[in-house]
mmCIF file of C-alpha atoms in Angstrom:
data_model
loop_
_atom_site.group_PDB
_atom_site.id
_atom_site.type_symbol
_atom_site.label_atom_id
_atom_site.label_comp_id
_atom_site.label_asym_id
_atom_site.label_seq_id
_atom_site.Cartn_x
_atom_site.Cartn_y
_atom_site.Cartn_z
ATOM 1 C CA MET A 1009 -14.986 272.931 30.628
ATOM 2 C CA THR A 1010 -16.443 276.173 30.667
ATOM 3 C CA PHE A 1011 -15.254 279.264 32.378
ATOM 4 C CA THR A 1012 -16.337 280.224 35.533
ATOM 5 C CA LEU A 1013 -14.863 283.183 37.360
ATOM 6 C CA HIS A 1014 -13.104 282.534 40.388
ATOM 7 C CA PRO A 1015 -15.281 283.217 43.625
ATOM 8 C CA THR A 1016 -12.342 285.405 45.311
ATOM 9 C CA LEU A 1017 -11.990 287.632 41.956
ATOM 10 C CA ALA A 1018 -15.854 287.928 42.048
ATOM 11 C CA ALA A 1019 -15.974 289.166 45.602
ATOM 12 C CA ASP A 1020 -12.897 291.724 45.276
ATOM 13 C CA SER A 1021 -13.888 293.372 42.136
ATOM 14 C CA THR A 1022 -16.835 294.601 40.113
ATOM 15 C CA PRO A 1023 -17.576 294.145 36.349
ATOM 16 C CA VAL A 1024 -16.619 296.986 34.133
ATOM 17 C CA VAL A 1025 -17.134 295.593 30.312
ATOM 18 C CA SER A 1026 -16.440 292.166 28.633
ATOM 19 C CA LEU A 1027 -14.022 292.517 25.531
ATOM 20 C CA GLU A 1028 -13.491 289.927 22.940
ATOM 21 C CA LEU A 1029 -11.424 287.674 25.098
ATOM 22 C CA SER A 1030 -11.306 289.150 28.468
ATOM 23 C CA ASP A 1031 -13.465 290.459 31.336
ATOM 24 C CA VAL A 1032 -12.546 293.678 32.631
ATOM 25 C CA ARG A 1033 -13.301 294.299 36.368
ATOM 26 C CA LEU A 1034 -12.313 297.073 38.943
ATOM 27 C CA MET A 1035 -10.792 296.110 42.276
ATOM 28 C CA ARG A 1036 -12.836 297.348 45.246
ATOM 29 C CA ASP A 1037 -10.106 299.289 46.610
ATOM 30 C CA ALA A 1038 -10.143 303.129 46.386
ATOM 31 C CA ARG A 1039 -6.517 303.720 47.173
ATOM 32 C CA TYR A 1040 -5.312 302.731 43.615
ATOM 33 C CA PRO A 1041 -7.311 302.915 40.201
ATOM 34 C CA TRP A 1042 -6.592 299.158 39.915
ATOM 35 C CA VAL A 1043 -8.133 296.828 37.029
ATOM 36 C CA LEU A 1044 -8.269 293.203 36.501
ATOM 37 C CA VAL A 1045 -8.177 291.779 32.825
ATOM 38 C CA ILE A 1046 -9.538 288.215 33.180
ATOM 39 C CA PRO A 1047 -9.510 285.749 29.619
ATOM 40 C CA ARG A 1048 -13.100 283.802 29.756
ATOM 41 C CA VAL A 1049 -10.679 280.530 29.141
ATOM 42 C CA ALA A 1050 -11.404 277.593 31.354
ATOM 43 C CA ASN A 1051 -8.158 275.907 33.375
ATOM 44 C CA VAL A 1052 -5.567 278.506 32.616
ATOM 45 C CA LYS A 1053 -3.263 279.725 35.143
ATOM 46 C CA ASP A 1054 -0.160 281.363 33.152
ATOM 47 C CA ALA A 1055 -0.593 283.284 29.727
ATOM 48 C CA TYR A 1056 1.885 280.881 27.918
ATOM 49 C CA GLN A 1057 -1.048 278.324 28.252
ATOM 50 C CA LEU A 1058 -3.278 280.400 26.008
ATOM 51 C CA ASP A 1059 -3.242 279.770 22.270
ATOM 52 C CA PRO A 1060 -1.196 282.039 20.270
ATOM 53 C CA VAL A 1061 -4.140 284.072 18.925
ATOM 54 C CA GLN A 1062 -5.572 284.194 22.681
ATOM 55 C CA GLN A 1063 -2.135 285.692 23.759
ATOM 56 C CA GLN A 1064 -2.131 288.144 21.137
ATOM 57 C CA THR A 1065 -5.943 289.314 21.962
ATOM 58 C CA LEU A 1066 -4.988 289.231 25.635
ATOM 59 C CA THR A 1067 -1.859 291.822 24.811
ATOM 60 C CA ARG A 1068 -4.161 294.081 22.730
ATOM 61 C CA GLU A 1069 -6.529 294.030 25.833
ATOM 62 C CA SER A 1070 -4.312 294.650 28.159
ATOM 63 C CA ALA A 1071 -2.595 297.714 25.818
ATOM 64 C CA GLN A 1072 -6.226 299.043 25.868
ATOM 65 C CA VAL A 1073 -6.861 298.962 29.817
ATOM 66 C CA SER A 1074 -3.380 300.513 30.051
ATOM 67 C CA ARG A 1075 -4.188 303.309 27.755
ATOM 68 C CA ALA A 1076 -7.584 303.920 29.537
ATOM 69 C CA LEU A 1077 -6.062 303.807 32.749
ATOM 70 C CA MET A 1078 -3.190 306.551 31.329
ATOM 71 C CA ALA A 1079 -5.868 308.619 29.988
ATOM 72 C CA LEU A 1080 -8.208 308.742 32.980
ATOM 73 C CA PHE A 1081 -5.656 308.906 35.898
ATOM 74 C CA ALA A 1082 -2.176 310.066 34.298
ATOM 75 C CA PRO A 1083 -0.426 307.838 36.635
ATOM 76 C CA PHE A 1084 3.391 308.156 36.843
ATOM 77 C CA LYS A 1085 3.746 304.408 35.854
ATOM 78 C CA LEU A 1086 1.597 301.457 35.270
ATOM 79 C CA ASN A 1087 1.975 297.867 37.338
ATOM 80 C CA VAL A 1088 0.804 295.154 34.800
ATOM 81 C CA ALA A 1089 1.073 291.648 36.404
ATOM 82 C CA ALA A 1090 0.050 288.420 36.548
ATOM 83 C CA LEU A 1091 0.702 286.751 40.012
ATOM 84 C CA GLY A 1092 -2.043 284.208 41.148
ATOM 85 C CA ASN A 1093 -0.179 282.456 43.662
ATOM 86 C CA VAL A 1094 -3.290 282.466 45.973
ATOM 87 C CA VAL A 1095 -6.062 282.707 42.989
ATOM 88 C CA PRO A 1096 -4.337 280.548 40.344
ATOM 89 C CA GLN A 1097 -7.062 281.651 37.786
ATOM 90 C CA LEU A 1098 -5.221 283.683 35.128
ATOM 91 C CA HIS A 1099 -5.855 287.376 35.847
ATOM 92 C CA LEU A 1100 -3.824 290.564 34.968
ATOM 93 C CA HIS A 1101 -3.784 293.507 37.355
ATOM 94 C CA HIS A 1102 -3.479 296.889 36.061
ATOM 95 C CA ILE A 1103 -2.481 299.234 38.659
ATOM 96 C CA ALA A 1104 -1.968 303.176 38.159
ATOM 97 C CA ARG A 1105 0.737 304.055 40.310
ATOM 98 C CA SER A 1106 2.350 307.634 41.509
ATOM 99 C CA PRO A 1107 4.744 308.683 43.940
ATOM 100 C CA GLY A 1108 2.580 309.617 47.177
ATOM 101 C CA ASP A 1109 0.059 306.693 47.027
ATOM 102 C CA PRO A 1110 0.081 304.516 49.838
ATOM 103 C CA ALA A 1111 2.322 301.636 48.786
ATOM 104 C CA TRP A 1112 4.571 303.649 46.635
ATOM 105 C CA PRO A 1113 7.356 302.814 45.559
ATOM 106 C CA ARG A 1114 6.545 299.081 46.623
ATOM 107 C CA PRO A 1115 4.087 296.754 44.862
ATOM 108 C CA VAL A 1116 0.701 297.247 46.480
ATOM 109 C CA TRP A 1117 0.129 293.582 47.276
ATOM 110 C CA GLY A 1118 0.020 293.184 51.184
ATOM 111 C CA VAL A 1119 0.222 296.657 52.128
ATOM 112 C CA GLY A 1120 -2.508 297.912 54.581
ATOM 113 C CA GLU A 1121 -6.075 297.014 53.851
ATOM 114 C CA PRO A 1122 -8.329 298.068 50.883
ATOM 115 C CA VAL A 1123 -10.425 301.247 51.316
ATOM 116 C CA PRO A 1124 -14.174 300.335 50.092
ATOM 117 C CA TYR A 1125 -15.710 303.055 47.184
ATOM 118 C CA THR A 1126 -18.658 304.581 48.377
ATOM 119 C CA ASP A 1127 -21.424 303.231 46.177
ATOM 120 C CA GLU A 1128 -21.109 306.581 44.083
ATOM 121 C CA ARG A 1129 -17.734 306.619 43.826
ATOM 122 C CA LEU A 1130 -17.753 303.278 42.430
ATOM 123 C CA ALA A 1131 -20.598 303.782 39.813
ATOM 124 C CA THR A 1132 -18.479 306.653 38.681
ATOM 125 C CA ARG A 1133 -15.448 305.266 38.395
ATOM 126 C CA VAL A 1134 -17.215 302.089 36.565
ATOM 127 C CA GLN A 1135 -18.489 304.367 34.161
ATOM 128 C CA GLN A 1136 -15.490 306.597 33.597
ATOM 129 C CA LEU A 1137 -13.673 303.113 32.714
ATOM 130 C CA ARG A 1138 -16.385 302.125 30.538
ATOM 131 C CA ASN A 1139 -16.974 305.197 28.464
ATOM 132 C CA VAL A 1140 -13.026 305.031 27.642
ATOM 133 C CA LEU A 1141 -12.935 301.203 27.140
ATOM 134 C CA THR A 1142 -16.083 301.112 24.639
ATOM 135 C CA VAL A 1143 -14.739 303.596 22.171
ATOM 136 C CA SER A 1144 -11.077 302.397 22.335
ATOM 137 C CA MET B 728 17.893 307.548 20.819
ATOM 138 C CA THR B 729 19.477 304.365 21.340
ATOM 139 C CA PHE B 730 18.514 301.668 24.056
ATOM 140 C CA THR B 731 20.788 301.388 26.957
ATOM 141 C CA LEU B 732 20.422 299.065 29.763
ATOM 142 C CA HIS B 733 19.294 300.763 32.871
ATOM 143 C CA PRO B 734 22.394 300.520 35.301
ATOM 144 C CA THR B 735 20.279 299.028 38.107
ATOM 145 C CA LEU B 736 18.920 295.983 35.961
ATOM 146 C CA ALA B 737 22.592 295.376 34.776
ATOM 147 C CA ALA B 738 23.914 295.437 38.392
ATOM 148 C CA ASP B 739 21.230 292.902 39.594
ATOM 149 C CA SER B 740 21.084 290.423 36.846
ATOM 150 C CA THR B 741 23.408 288.544 34.436
ATOM 151 C CA PRO B 742 22.604 288.088 30.489
ATOM 152 C CA VAL B 743 21.543 284.999 29.058
ATOM 153 C CA VAL B 744 20.443 285.549 25.469
ATOM 154 C CA SER B 745 19.252 287.953 23.100
ATOM 155 C CA LEU B 746 15.906 287.503 21.382
ATOM 156 C CA GLU B 747 14.574 289.135 18.304
ATOM 157 C CA LEU B 748 13.413 291.901 20.343
ATOM 158 C CA SER B 749 14.586 291.443 24.267
ATOM 159 C CA ASP B 750 17.377 290.726 26.024
ATOM 160 C CA VAL B 751 16.817 287.942 28.680
ATOM 161 C CA ARG B 752 18.661 288.181 31.806
ATOM 162 C CA LEU B 753 18.766 286.150 35.131
ATOM 163 C CA MET B 754 18.376 287.878 38.209
ATOM 164 C CA ARG B 755 21.319 287.417 40.845
ATOM 165 C CA ASP B 756 19.191 285.919 43.435
ATOM 166 C CA ALA B 757 19.444 282.374 44.016
ATOM 167 C CA ARG B 758 16.504 282.399 46.114
ATOM 168 C CA TYR B 759 14.317 281.790 42.984
ATOM 169 C CA PRO B 760 14.521 281.167 39.509
ATOM 170 C CA TRP B 761 13.929 284.672 38.136
ATOM 171 C CA VAL B 762 14.545 286.074 34.774
ATOM 172 C CA LEU B 763 13.948 289.349 33.307
ATOM 173 C CA VAL B 764 12.586 289.962 29.715
ATOM 174 C CA ILE B 765 13.763 293.613 28.481
ATOM 175 C CA PRO B 766 12.808 294.845 24.954
ATOM 176 C CA ARG B 767 15.854 296.462 23.645
ATOM 177 C CA VAL B 768 13.805 299.820 22.806
ATOM 178 C CA ALA B 769 14.464 303.228 24.146
ATOM 179 C CA ASN B 770 12.261 305.477 26.408
ATOM 180 C CA VAL B 771 9.672 302.914 26.906
ATOM 181 C CA LYS B 772 8.377 302.525 30.413
ATOM 182 C CA ASP B 773 5.214 300.418 29.722
ATOM 183 C CA ALA B 774 4.300 297.741 27.386
ATOM 184 C CA TYR B 775 1.586 299.514 25.815
ATOM 185 C CA GLN B 776 3.758 302.183 24.207
ATOM 186 C CA LEU B 777 5.587 299.471 22.236
ATOM 187 C CA ASP B 778 4.390 299.506 18.701
ATOM 188 C CA PRO B 779 1.875 296.768 18.053
ATOM 189 C CA VAL B 780 4.242 294.402 16.522
ATOM 190 C CA GLN B 781 6.840 294.910 18.864
ATOM 191 C CA GLN B 782 3.894 294.232 21.563
ATOM 192 C CA GLN B 783 3.251 290.869 19.792
ATOM 193 C CA THR B 784 6.812 289.900 19.738
ATOM 194 C CA LEU B 785 7.300 290.561 23.361
ATOM 195 C CA THR B 786 4.400 288.647 23.933
ATOM 196 C CA ARG B 787 6.082 285.723 22.287
ATOM 197 C CA GLU B 788 9.280 286.227 23.884
ATOM 198 C CA SER B 789 7.367 286.208 27.580
ATOM 199 C CA ALA B 790 5.867 282.927 26.802
ATOM 200 C CA GLN B 791 9.029 281.550 25.270
ATOM 201 C CA VAL B 792 10.647 282.439 28.605
ATOM 202 C CA SER B 793 7.724 281.155 30.575
ATOM 203 C CA ARG B 794 7.854 277.838 28.848
ATOM 204 C CA ALA B 795 11.679 277.444 29.531
ATOM 205 C CA LEU B 796 10.849 277.903 33.535
ATOM 206 C CA MET B 797 8.306 275.567 33.464
ATOM 207 C CA ALA B 798 10.282 273.121 31.773
ATOM 208 C CA LEU B 799 13.258 273.438 33.849
ATOM 209 C CA PHE B 800 11.813 274.257 37.194
ATOM 210 C CA ALA B 801 8.031 272.797 37.390
ATOM 211 C CA PRO B 802 6.855 275.480 39.559
ATOM 212 C CA PHE B 803 3.521 275.491 40.891
ATOM 213 C CA LYS B 804 2.949 279.083 39.527
ATOM 214 C CA LEU B 805 4.790 281.730 37.456
ATOM 215 C CA ASN B 806 4.700 285.585 38.568
ATOM 216 C CA VAL B 807 4.884 287.586 35.458
ATOM 217 C CA ALA B 808 5.185 291.178 36.221
ATOM 218 C CA ALA B 809 6.220 294.643 34.782
ATOM 219 C CA LEU B 810 6.182 296.818 37.857
ATOM 220 C CA GLY B 811 8.963 299.440 37.438
ATOM 221 C CA ASN B 812 8.478 302.165 40.096
ATOM 222 C CA VAL B 813 11.752 302.388 41.018
ATOM 223 C CA VAL B 814 13.497 301.398 37.455
ATOM 224 C CA PRO B 815 10.993 302.595 34.976
ATOM 225 C CA GLN B 816 12.679 301.177 31.936
ATOM 226 C CA LEU B 817 10.430 298.421 30.716
ATOM 227 C CA HIS B 818 11.336 295.050 32.373
ATOM 228 C CA LEU B 819 8.969 291.985 32.498
ATOM 229 C CA HIS B 820 9.993 289.865 35.758
ATOM 230 C CA HIS B 821 9.289 286.133 35.173
ATOM 231 C CA ILE B 822 9.773 284.290 38.438
ATOM 232 C CA ALA B 823 9.138 280.730 39.221
ATOM 233 C CA ARG B 824 7.334 280.307 42.397
ATOM 234 C CA SER B 825 6.213 277.331 44.578
ATOM 235 C CA PRO B 826 4.899 276.602 48.296
ATOM 236 C CA GLY B 827 7.773 277.176 50.585
ATOM 237 C CA ASP B 828 9.796 279.241 48.885
ATOM 238 C CA PRO B 829 11.184 282.148 50.823
ATOM 239 C CA ALA B 830 7.887 284.499 49.808
ATOM 240 C CA TRP B 831 5.423 282.114 49.167
ATOM 241 C CA PRO B 832 2.540 282.913 48.996
ATOM 242 C CA ARG B 833 3.748 286.580 48.743
ATOM 243 C CA PRO B 834 5.256 288.518 45.729
ATOM 244 C CA VAL B 835 8.775 288.411 46.053
ATOM 245 C CA TRP B 836 9.602 291.972 46.128
ATOM 246 C CA GLY B 837 10.761 293.596 49.218
ATOM 247 C CA VAL B 838 11.134 290.196 51.201
ATOM 248 C CA GLY B 839 14.159 289.642 52.952
ATOM 249 C CA GLU B 840 17.769 290.139 50.798
ATOM 250 C CA PRO B 841 18.896 288.500 47.785
ATOM 251 C CA VAL B 842 20.957 285.422 48.113
ATOM 252 C CA PRO B 843 23.921 285.532 45.688
ATOM 253 C CA TYR B 844 24.930 282.354 43.528
ATOM 254 C CA THR B 845 28.245 281.048 43.685
ATOM 255 C CA ASP B 846 30.117 281.386 40.463
ATOM 256 C CA GLU B 847 29.516 278.016 39.634
ATOM 257 C CA ARG B 848 25.801 277.572 40.336
ATOM 258 C CA LEU B 849 25.403 281.109 38.243
ATOM 259 C CA ALA B 850 27.277 279.676 35.346
ATOM 260 C CA THR B 851 24.964 276.569 35.430
ATOM 261 C CA ARG B 852 21.925 278.235 35.483
ATOM 262 C CA VAL B 853 22.613 280.392 32.594
ATOM 263 C CA GLN B 854 23.521 277.620 30.648
ATOM 264 C CA GLN B 855 20.409 275.530 31.359
ATOM 265 C CA LEU B 856 18.435 278.705 30.694
ATOM 266 C CA ARG B 857 20.527 279.238 27.509
ATOM 267 C CA ASN B 858 20.269 275.717 26.019
ATOM 268 C CA VAL B 859 16.403 275.942 26.317
ATOM 269 C CA LEU B 860 15.871 279.490 25.127
ATOM 270 C CA THR B 861 18.134 278.778 22.053
ATOM 271 C CA VAL B 862 16.236 275.662 20.655
ATOM 272 C CA SER B 863 12.688 276.600 21.489
#
């Protein structure tokens, strides 16, 4: 079976770059720098279901995205999470968190409503991430 | 600098087993099968800060704990997350989630209060996990 991005993930995020295993997408919520890493593997809910090589690749790609968020936004802490209770297609959230952000110190899920980017801010943020992720 | 378990993690959880890189501990909250995986590496907040070999080992150990939770509790979904806004010592939550649990389908953090295990239930659960994790 071929991989198809879950329609909820497609609607909530914008493509940044395709890495070896995973698509990197920016969540459409200007409150936080928030990036999804989604392995292009069909029928996988949890990371342990990937084969060992895919697991190692996902680990490298998650670290690459983590370093990009640290370099661009210098947050106090990253939140890296695979939850998927509502959308059970494996996707790893990477969220740059700092004191004073709208959910701090709680997790971001379920806190308030997403704030849309302007078209210009969205394009800028995607380009920033693309620049860092395509050289690292 | 040597690794010392953060006092909050020590207070909130009970030791299960020490793997090659990480300590596995059971959260003292009977509402969910909820296990922490904590690399014994000092001064690390986020997984990308581990060296590449440690990252791969952590990935293996996280998969091992994930398979153990699936085998023992057959949840609908795992939640695997490194948050650490309040306790910024790297620790990976592994939580077995199913429809009908007290937070479903939301994340577990901030929902209600932990429900303590009885001593007997705690000992049983630790032993179950230890049995699966020491043969896998």
